[in-house]
Amino acid sequence: MFTTVTGTAIDKAIALLNANEVVAIPTETVYGLAGNALNNDAVVKIFEAKNRPFFNPLILHLASIEQIEEYAFLDDISSKLATHFMPGPFTLLLNKKDNVPDLVTAGSNKVAIRIPNHPLTHQLLSQLHYPLAAPSANPFGYVSPVSAAHVLQGLQGKIPYILDGGNCTVGLESTIVEVENGEVILHRAGGLAIEDIEQVIEKKVVMATHQSKPQTSGQLKSHYATTTDLLQGNIEELIPLYQGKSIAIISFKKEYDGIDKQHQYILSPSGNLNQAAQNLFATMRILDAMHYDVILAEVFPPKGLGLAINDRLKRAQVSEKD
Ligand code: TXA
Ligand code: MG
């Protein structure tokens, strides 16, 4: 057990990480639970604090593009993507070098690499002589944290320190891709829109099929889940199914008739998908704490970050929970 402290002291974070303890760190996507990726004791502590199964590999977080080739092999297309989108809400799956521990990659010969775009964490990473392994800083299966307070809610007593970098500006986990035979394969929709990737590669991104997909926790059926039942679909059709129950609604920009306004959570009144993404997880947490009988969520426009929003809502659904 720890007394979990929240603060902005990079020195303190470094001292703990050097002692192979874990520290929650801010990124622009979601908060991560970080430890020295090259030290198995530290990596085991990450899995234990989160209650995460060991078969789920972790992302390696680096300070700069130049460091990538210390840990992985960069092909031309991956290199081009790195140049365009790193630092940013973007993760590349690459062939790993021998110095990356098997515990980090769960035995895979691929390693996931990301360069977060957050000033505090950038400063931290630049001062370390090892990369940080970091999954999202939430108990396994729950909604990812987008503020230091969210991290504390889930991991109080389990970790010594939370580096507070404010609210996450993107609000959804990174987009994960892998380059295979010249194609860019999407493993997880996230904070970087695939349209932006397609513009750089001048062709379509390929959706990973279930067979080709490595086991990633974000791909498990029940994930990003609220404790309260959540259903995604056509709100007008869903409402009558919950007569007599307390209902909360998550919508993009629309207000619905027949449900009190105070139970309707509009993620972006102006219809901006980036803003909706930024508000999604915080809203899911607020609604979960209010103990409605059910949370009904819209299907968002399937473009830009709408793809990732739909993915997270789909995985949070009741029907997916068993
Ligand atoms: O934005 C993000 O990506 C955040 C911040 C903290 O960086 N991190 C994050 O980590 O979302 P996590 O562990 O919650 O999700 C990372 C995903 C998992 O689904 C994991 O299985 C997959 O990346 N992954 C990591 N390494 C992999 C590998 N070697 N092969 C296949 N999938 C991998
Ligand atoms: Mg996660």
Short mmCIF file of C-alpha atoms and ligand atoms in Angstrom, two decimals:
data_model
loop_
_atom_site.label_atom_id
_atom_site.label_comp_id
_atom_site.label_asym_id
_atom_site.label_seq_id
_atom_site.Cartn_x
_atom_site.Cartn_y
_atom_site.Cartn_z
CA MET A 1 0.00 0.00 0.00
CA PHE A 2 1.11 3.53 -0.78
CA THR A 3 -0.13 6.93 0.20
CA THR A 4 -0.80 8.19 -3.29
CA VAL A 5 0.45 11.74 -3.77
CA THR A 6 -0.55 14.00 -6.69
CA GLY A 7 1.83 16.77 -7.77
CA THR A 8 3.89 18.32 -10.51
CA ALA A 9 7.39 17.44 -9.24
CA ILE A 10 9.35 15.86 -12.08
CA ASP A 11 12.29 15.19 -9.72
CA LYS A 12 10.06 13.13 -7.49
CA ALA A 13 8.73 11.16 -10.46
CA ILE A 14 12.29 10.49 -11.64
CA ALA A 15 13.45 9.34 -8.19
CA LEU A 16 10.55 6.89 -7.95
CA LEU A 17 11.03 5.59 -11.51
CA ASN A 18 14.77 5.13 -10.86
CA ALA A 19 13.82 3.06 -7.82
CA ASN A 20 11.68 0.86 -10.11
CA GLU A 21 8.41 2.18 -8.75
CA VAL A 22 5.50 3.14 -11.02
CA VAL A 23 4.22 6.68 -11.56
CA ALA A 24 1.10 7.91 -13.36
CA ILE A 25 2.02 10.36 -16.11
CA PRO A 26 -0.03 12.78 -18.19
CA THR A 27 -0.19 12.49 -21.96
CA GLU A 28 -2.38 14.28 -24.47
CA THR A 29 -4.42 11.08 -25.02
CA VAL A 30 -5.04 9.58 -21.56
CA TYR A 31 -2.96 9.23 -18.39
CA GLY A 32 -0.43 6.38 -18.43
CA LEU A 33 0.87 4.19 -15.63
CA ALA A 34 4.60 4.29 -16.24
CA GLY A 35 7.61 2.28 -15.18
CA ASN A 36 11.14 1.60 -16.44
CA ALA A 37 10.47 -0.56 -19.50
CA LEU A 38 13.88 -2.21 -19.25
CA ASN A 39 13.39 -3.38 -15.68
CA ASN A 40 11.17 -6.40 -15.14
CA ASP A 41 10.41 -5.56 -11.48
CA ALA A 42 9.04 -2.18 -12.54
CA VAL A 43 7.04 -3.70 -15.41
CA VAL A 44 5.51 -6.35 -13.15
CA LYS A 45 4.38 -3.56 -10.80
CA ILE A 46 2.50 -1.91 -13.68
CA PHE A 47 0.56 -5.09 -14.41
CA GLU A 48 -0.15 -5.65 -10.71
CA ALA A 49 -1.35 -2.12 -9.96
CA LYS A 50 -3.79 -2.31 -12.88
CA ASN A 51 -4.75 -5.93 -12.38
CA ARG A 52 -3.90 -6.40 -16.02
CA PRO A 53 -3.30 -9.87 -17.46
CA PHE A 54 0.32 -10.45 -18.48
CA PHE A 55 -0.61 -11.48 -22.02
CA ASN A 56 -1.43 -7.85 -22.82
CA PRO A 57 1.65 -6.03 -24.12
CA LEU A 58 2.58 -2.46 -23.15
CA ILE A 59 3.47 0.58 -25.23
CA LEU A 60 7.04 1.89 -25.03
CA HIS A 61 7.07 5.69 -24.54
CA LEU A 62 10.07 7.65 -25.83
CA ALA A 63 11.19 11.28 -25.81
CA SER A 64 12.12 11.58 -29.48
CA ILE A 65 12.04 9.96 -32.92
CA GLU A 66 15.82 9.49 -32.82
CA GLN A 67 15.41 6.98 -29.97
CA ILE A 68 13.09 4.65 -31.90
CA GLU A 69 15.90 2.74 -33.57
CA GLU A 70 17.47 1.92 -30.22
CA TYR A 71 14.52 -0.37 -29.59
CA ALA A 72 12.97 -1.26 -32.95
CA PHE A 73 13.53 -1.52 -36.70
CA LEU A 74 12.02 1.29 -38.76
CA ASP A 75 10.87 0.60 -42.32
CA ASP A 76 10.41 3.50 -44.75
CA ILE A 77 6.65 3.89 -44.41
CA SER A 78 6.77 3.68 -40.60
CA SER A 79 9.54 6.22 -40.63
CA LYS A 80 7.46 8.58 -42.77
CA LEU A 81 4.49 8.16 -40.44
CA ALA A 82 6.71 8.79 -37.41
CA THR A 83 7.99 12.00 -38.97
CA HIS A 84 4.45 13.23 -39.59
CA PHE A 85 2.67 12.14 -36.45
CA MET A 86 5.19 11.88 -33.62
CA PRO A 87 5.02 13.29 -31.05
CA GLY A 88 1.25 12.77 -31.07
CA PRO A 89 -1.70 10.46 -30.41
CA PHE A 90 -0.15 7.79 -32.60
CA THR A 91 1.50 4.41 -31.90
CA LEU A 92 3.55 2.30 -34.31
CA LEU A 93 3.90 -1.47 -34.02
CA LEU A 94 7.45 -2.30 -35.11
CA ASN A 95 9.79 -5.29 -35.11
CA LYS A 96 11.53 -5.11 -31.78
CA LYS A 97 15.21 -5.26 -30.98
CA ASP A 98 16.57 -7.68 -28.37
CA ASN A 99 16.88 -5.10 -25.60
CA VAL A 100 13.09 -4.79 -25.24
CA PRO A 101 12.02 -7.26 -22.54
CA ASP A 102 9.54 -10.00 -23.47
CA LEU A 103 7.42 -8.97 -20.51
CA VAL A 104 6.74 -5.62 -22.21
CA THR A 105 5.72 -7.17 -25.54
CA ALA A 106 4.06 -10.26 -23.99
CA GLY A 107 6.47 -12.43 -25.95
CA SER A 108 5.68 -10.84 -29.31
CA ASN A 109 8.47 -9.87 -31.70
CA LYS A 110 6.64 -6.56 -32.22
CA VAL A 111 6.88 -3.60 -29.92
CA ALA A 112 4.43 -0.69 -29.76
CA ILE A 113 6.16 2.71 -29.71
CA ARG A 114 4.75 6.13 -28.98
CA ILE A 115 6.09 9.62 -28.35
CA PRO A 116 3.58 11.49 -26.22
CA ASN A 117 2.99 15.16 -26.87
CA HIS A 118 2.76 16.58 -23.37
CA PRO A 119 5.27 19.12 -22.03
CA LEU A 120 5.61 17.63 -18.54
CA THR A 121 6.00 14.07 -19.75
CA HIS A 122 8.33 15.16 -22.52
CA GLN A 123 10.52 16.82 -19.93
CA LEU A 124 10.40 13.67 -17.81
CA LEU A 125 11.24 11.31 -20.68
CA SER A 126 14.13 13.52 -21.80
CA GLN A 127 15.75 13.17 -18.40
CA LEU A 128 15.52 9.37 -18.19
CA HIS A 129 18.05 6.96 -19.65
CA TYR A 130 15.39 4.31 -20.29
CA PRO A 131 11.99 4.25 -22.04
CA LEU A 132 8.76 4.11 -20.05
CA ALA A 133 6.34 1.24 -20.48
CA ALA A 134 2.87 2.62 -19.87
CA PRO A 135 -0.67 1.34 -20.32
CA SER A 136 -3.58 3.63 -19.51
CA ALA A 137 -3.66 4.38 -15.77
CA ASN A 138 -6.97 2.72 -14.93
CA PRO A 139 -7.88 -0.58 -13.31
CA PHE A 140 -8.04 -3.17 -16.10
CA GLY A 141 -11.27 -2.96 -18.09
CA TYR A 142 -12.49 0.40 -16.77
CA VAL A 143 -12.75 3.74 -18.58
CA SER A 144 -9.33 5.36 -19.18
CA PRO A 145 -8.42 8.39 -17.02
CA VAL A 146 -8.24 11.84 -18.58
CA SER A 147 -7.33 13.75 -15.40
CA ALA A 148 -5.17 13.20 -12.33
CA ALA A 149 -8.33 12.91 -10.23
CA HIS A 150 -9.54 10.01 -12.41
CA VAL A 151 -6.24 8.21 -11.85
CA LEU A 152 -6.59 8.69 -8.10
CA GLN A 153 -10.14 7.31 -8.14
CA GLY A 154 -8.94 4.06 -9.67
CA LEU A 155 -5.46 3.55 -8.26
CA GLN A 156 -5.42 5.23 -4.85
CA GLY A 157 -3.14 3.29 -2.51
CA LYS A 158 -1.73 1.22 -5.36
CA ILE A 159 0.83 3.71 -6.67
CA PRO A 160 3.06 6.28 -4.94
CA TYR A 161 2.77 9.27 -7.28
CA ILE A 162 0.59 10.91 -9.92
CA LEU A 163 2.28 13.54 -12.05
CA ASP A 164 -0.49 16.04 -12.64
CA GLY A 165 -0.46 17.52 -16.13
CA GLY A 166 -4.05 18.74 -16.21
CA ASN A 167 -6.85 17.44 -18.40
CA CYS A 168 -5.93 15.39 -21.46
CA THR A 169 -6.52 17.42 -24.58
CA VAL A 170 -7.25 14.53 -26.99
CA GLY A 171 -9.12 12.35 -24.51
CA LEU A 172 -8.94 9.04 -26.40
CA GLU A 173 -6.06 6.55 -26.53
CA SER A 174 -3.61 6.68 -29.41
CA THR A 175 -4.32 5.27 -32.86
CA ILE A 176 -2.26 2.07 -33.29
CA VAL A 177 -1.02 0.99 -36.73
CA GLU A 178 1.39 -1.52 -38.17
CA VAL A 179 3.01 -1.49 -41.61
CA GLU A 180 2.89 -4.90 -43.29
CA ASN A 181 3.84 -5.57 -46.92
CA GLY A 182 3.50 -1.90 -47.75
CA GLU A 183 0.02 -1.62 -46.24
CA VAL A 184 -0.83 0.40 -43.14
CA ILE A 185 -2.99 -1.75 -40.87
CA LEU A 186 -5.18 -0.20 -38.19
CA HIS A 187 -5.09 -2.10 -34.88
CA ARG A 188 -6.89 0.47 -32.76
CA ALA A 189 -8.81 3.55 -33.83
CA GLY A 190 -7.78 6.43 -31.59
CA GLY A 191 -6.84 10.05 -31.22
CA LEU A 192 -5.31 10.42 -34.68
CA ALA A 193 -7.90 10.30 -37.48
CA ILE A 194 -7.23 7.69 -40.15
CA GLU A 195 -8.01 10.30 -42.80
CA ASP A 196 -4.88 12.14 -41.67
CA ILE A 197 -2.81 8.97 -42.09
CA GLU A 198 -4.33 8.29 -45.50
CA GLN A 199 -3.38 11.75 -46.66
CA VAL A 200 0.27 11.04 -45.87
CA ILE A 201 0.45 7.52 -47.35
CA GLU A 202 -1.78 8.48 -50.29
CA LYS A 203 -3.85 5.32 -49.96
CA LYS A 204 -6.38 3.65 -47.72
CA VAL A 205 -5.59 2.36 -44.26
CA VAL A 206 -6.52 -1.32 -43.95
CA MET A 207 -8.68 -2.47 -41.03
CA ALA A 208 -7.08 -5.33 -39.09
CA THR A 209 -9.06 -8.53 -39.38
CA HIS A 210 -9.58 -10.59 -36.25
CA GLN A 211 -7.17 -13.26 -37.48
CA SER A 212 -4.32 -10.87 -38.16
CA LYS A 213 -4.91 -8.89 -35.00
CA PRO A 214 -2.55 -9.51 -32.14
CA GLN A 215 -4.27 -9.90 -28.80
CA THR A 216 -4.58 -6.34 -27.59
CA SER A 217 -6.48 -5.43 -24.47
CA GLY A 218 -8.27 -2.67 -26.32
CA GLN A 219 -9.64 -5.42 -28.53
CA LEU A 220 -11.08 -7.46 -25.69
CA LYS A 221 -14.85 -7.41 -25.75
CA SER A 222 -15.44 -5.80 -22.38
CA HIS A 223 -13.21 -2.78 -22.12
CA TYR A 224 -13.47 0.92 -21.45
CA ALA A 225 -16.59 -0.13 -19.56
CA THR A 226 -18.76 1.75 -17.09
CA THR A 227 -20.26 -0.18 -14.18
CA THR A 228 -23.67 1.11 -15.22
CA ASP A 229 -25.12 -0.69 -18.24
CA LEU A 230 -24.47 1.22 -21.43
CA LEU A 231 -26.15 0.74 -24.80
CA GLN A 232 -25.23 2.34 -28.08
CA GLY A 233 -27.77 2.76 -30.85
CA ASN A 234 -30.70 4.80 -32.10
CA ILE A 235 -31.77 6.75 -29.00
CA GLU A 236 -35.39 7.21 -30.10
CA GLU A 237 -35.74 3.46 -30.56
CA LEU A 238 -33.97 2.63 -27.30
CA ILE A 239 -35.89 4.98 -24.97
CA PRO A 240 -39.20 3.04 -25.09
CA LEU A 241 -37.35 -0.14 -24.08
CA TYR A 242 -36.48 1.45 -20.74
CA GLN A 243 -39.90 2.69 -19.59
CA GLY A 244 -39.87 3.37 -15.86
CA LYS A 245 -36.07 3.23 -15.63
CA SER A 246 -33.72 6.12 -15.06
CA ILE A 247 -31.99 6.94 -18.32
CA ALA A 248 -28.99 9.11 -19.16
CA ILE A 249 -28.18 10.00 -22.75
CA ILE A 250 -24.81 10.65 -24.36
CA SER A 251 -25.24 12.43 -27.66
CA PHE A 252 -23.03 14.20 -30.14
CA LYS A 253 -24.88 17.52 -30.61
CA LYS A 254 -28.60 16.74 -30.49
CA GLU A 255 -31.13 17.16 -27.70
CA TYR A 256 -33.94 14.58 -27.52
CA ASP A 257 -37.60 15.13 -26.70
CA GLY A 258 -39.20 13.19 -23.90
CA ILE A 259 -36.16 13.05 -21.62
CA ASP A 260 -35.40 15.75 -19.09
CA LYS A 261 -32.54 17.98 -20.27
CA GLN A 262 -30.56 17.39 -17.09
CA HIS A 263 -30.15 13.73 -18.04
CA GLN A 264 -28.81 14.53 -21.50
CA TYR A 265 -25.08 14.92 -22.00
CA ILE A 266 -24.19 16.57 -25.28
CA LEU A 267 -20.49 16.05 -26.02
CA SER A 268 -20.16 18.87 -28.54
CA PRO A 269 -23.08 21.28 -29.07
CA SER A 270 -21.20 22.77 -32.04
CA GLY A 271 -20.76 19.35 -33.66
CA ASN A 272 -16.99 19.03 -33.36
CA LEU A 273 -15.82 15.38 -33.12
CA ASN A 274 -12.49 16.33 -31.51
CA GLN A 275 -14.33 18.12 -28.74
CA ALA A 276 -16.70 15.16 -28.36
CA ALA A 277 -13.70 12.82 -28.03
CA GLN A 278 -12.17 15.06 -25.39
CA ASN A 279 -15.38 14.93 -23.34
CA LEU A 280 -16.29 11.27 -23.79
CA PHE A 281 -14.47 9.48 -20.96
CA ALA A 282 -15.05 12.22 -18.37
CA THR A 283 -18.76 12.10 -19.21
CA MET A 284 -18.88 8.32 -18.95
CA ARG A 285 -17.30 8.58 -15.48
CA ILE A 286 -19.71 11.29 -14.33
CA LEU A 287 -22.71 9.30 -15.48
CA ASP A 288 -21.38 6.10 -13.95
CA ALA A 289 -21.13 7.83 -10.56
CA MET A 290 -24.78 8.94 -10.82
CA HIS A 291 -26.09 5.36 -10.87
CA TYR A 292 -28.62 5.60 -13.64
CA ASP A 293 -30.31 2.33 -14.59
CA VAL A 294 -28.92 2.67 -18.09
CA ILE A 295 -26.77 4.98 -20.20
CA LEU A 296 -27.88 5.28 -23.83
CA ALA A 297 -25.30 6.52 -26.32
CA GLU A 298 -25.68 7.66 -29.90
CA VAL A 299 -23.80 6.21 -32.83
CA PHE A 300 -21.41 9.01 -33.82
CA PRO A 301 -20.60 9.98 -37.42
CA PRO A 302 -18.05 7.35 -38.55
CA LYS A 303 -15.36 9.78 -39.66
CA GLY A 304 -12.44 11.54 -37.96
CA LEU A 305 -12.39 10.73 -34.25
CA GLY A 306 -15.98 9.48 -34.52
CA LEU A 307 -14.53 6.09 -35.46
CA ALA A 308 -12.67 5.82 -32.16
CA ILE A 309 -15.61 7.20 -30.16
CA ASN A 310 -17.88 4.51 -31.64
CA ASP A 311 -15.26 1.85 -30.95
CA ARG A 312 -15.03 2.78 -27.25
CA LEU A 313 -18.80 3.02 -26.81
CA LYS A 314 -19.30 -0.32 -28.51
CA ARG A 315 -16.83 -2.00 -26.18
CA ALA A 316 -18.44 -0.42 -23.13
CA GLN A 317 -21.80 -2.02 -23.95
CA VAL A 318 -23.73 -4.39 -21.70
CA SER A 319 -24.14 -6.98 -24.38
CA GLU A 320 -20.38 -7.12 -24.77
CA LYS A 321 -19.71 -7.66 -21.10
CA ASP A 322 -19.72 -11.46 -20.97
O1 TXA B 1 -2.72 6.72 -25.84
C1 TXA B 1 -2.28 5.64 -25.47
O2 TXA B 1 -1.94 4.75 -26.28
C2 TXA B 1 -2.17 5.39 -23.96
C3 TXA B 1 -1.16 6.36 -23.39
C4 TXA B 1 -0.91 6.14 -21.92
O3 TXA B 1 0.03 6.28 -24.11
N1 TXA B 1 -1.79 4.06 -23.70
C5 TXA B 1 -2.63 3.01 -23.84
O4 TXA B 1 -2.09 1.83 -23.42
O5 TXA B 1 -3.76 3.12 -24.26
P1 TXA B 1 -2.94 0.51 -23.23
O6 TXA B 1 -1.97 -0.48 -22.71
O7 TXA B 1 -4.13 0.77 -22.40
O8 TXA B 1 -3.32 0.13 -24.68
C6 TXA B 1 -2.28 -0.19 -25.59
C7 TXA B 1 -2.72 -1.18 -26.60
C8 TXA B 1 -3.19 -2.44 -25.95
O9 TXA B 1 -4.40 -2.83 -26.54
C9 TXA B 1 -2.06 -3.40 -26.20
O10 TXA B 1 -2.48 -4.73 -26.21
C10 TXA B 1 -1.53 -2.91 -27.55
O11 TXA B 1 -1.60 -1.53 -27.41
N2 TXA B 1 -0.14 -3.31 -27.75
C11 TXA B 1 0.93 -2.92 -27.06
N3 TXA B 1 2.03 -3.57 -27.47
C12 TXA B 1 1.64 -4.39 -28.45
C13 TXA B 1 2.32 -5.33 -29.27
N4 TXA B 1 3.61 -5.57 -29.14
N5 TXA B 1 1.60 -5.99 -30.18
C14 TXA B 1 0.28 -5.76 -30.31
N6 TXA B 1 -0.42 -4.89 -29.55
C15 TXA B 1 0.26 -4.22 -28.64
MG MG B 2 -6.06 0.79 -21.64
#
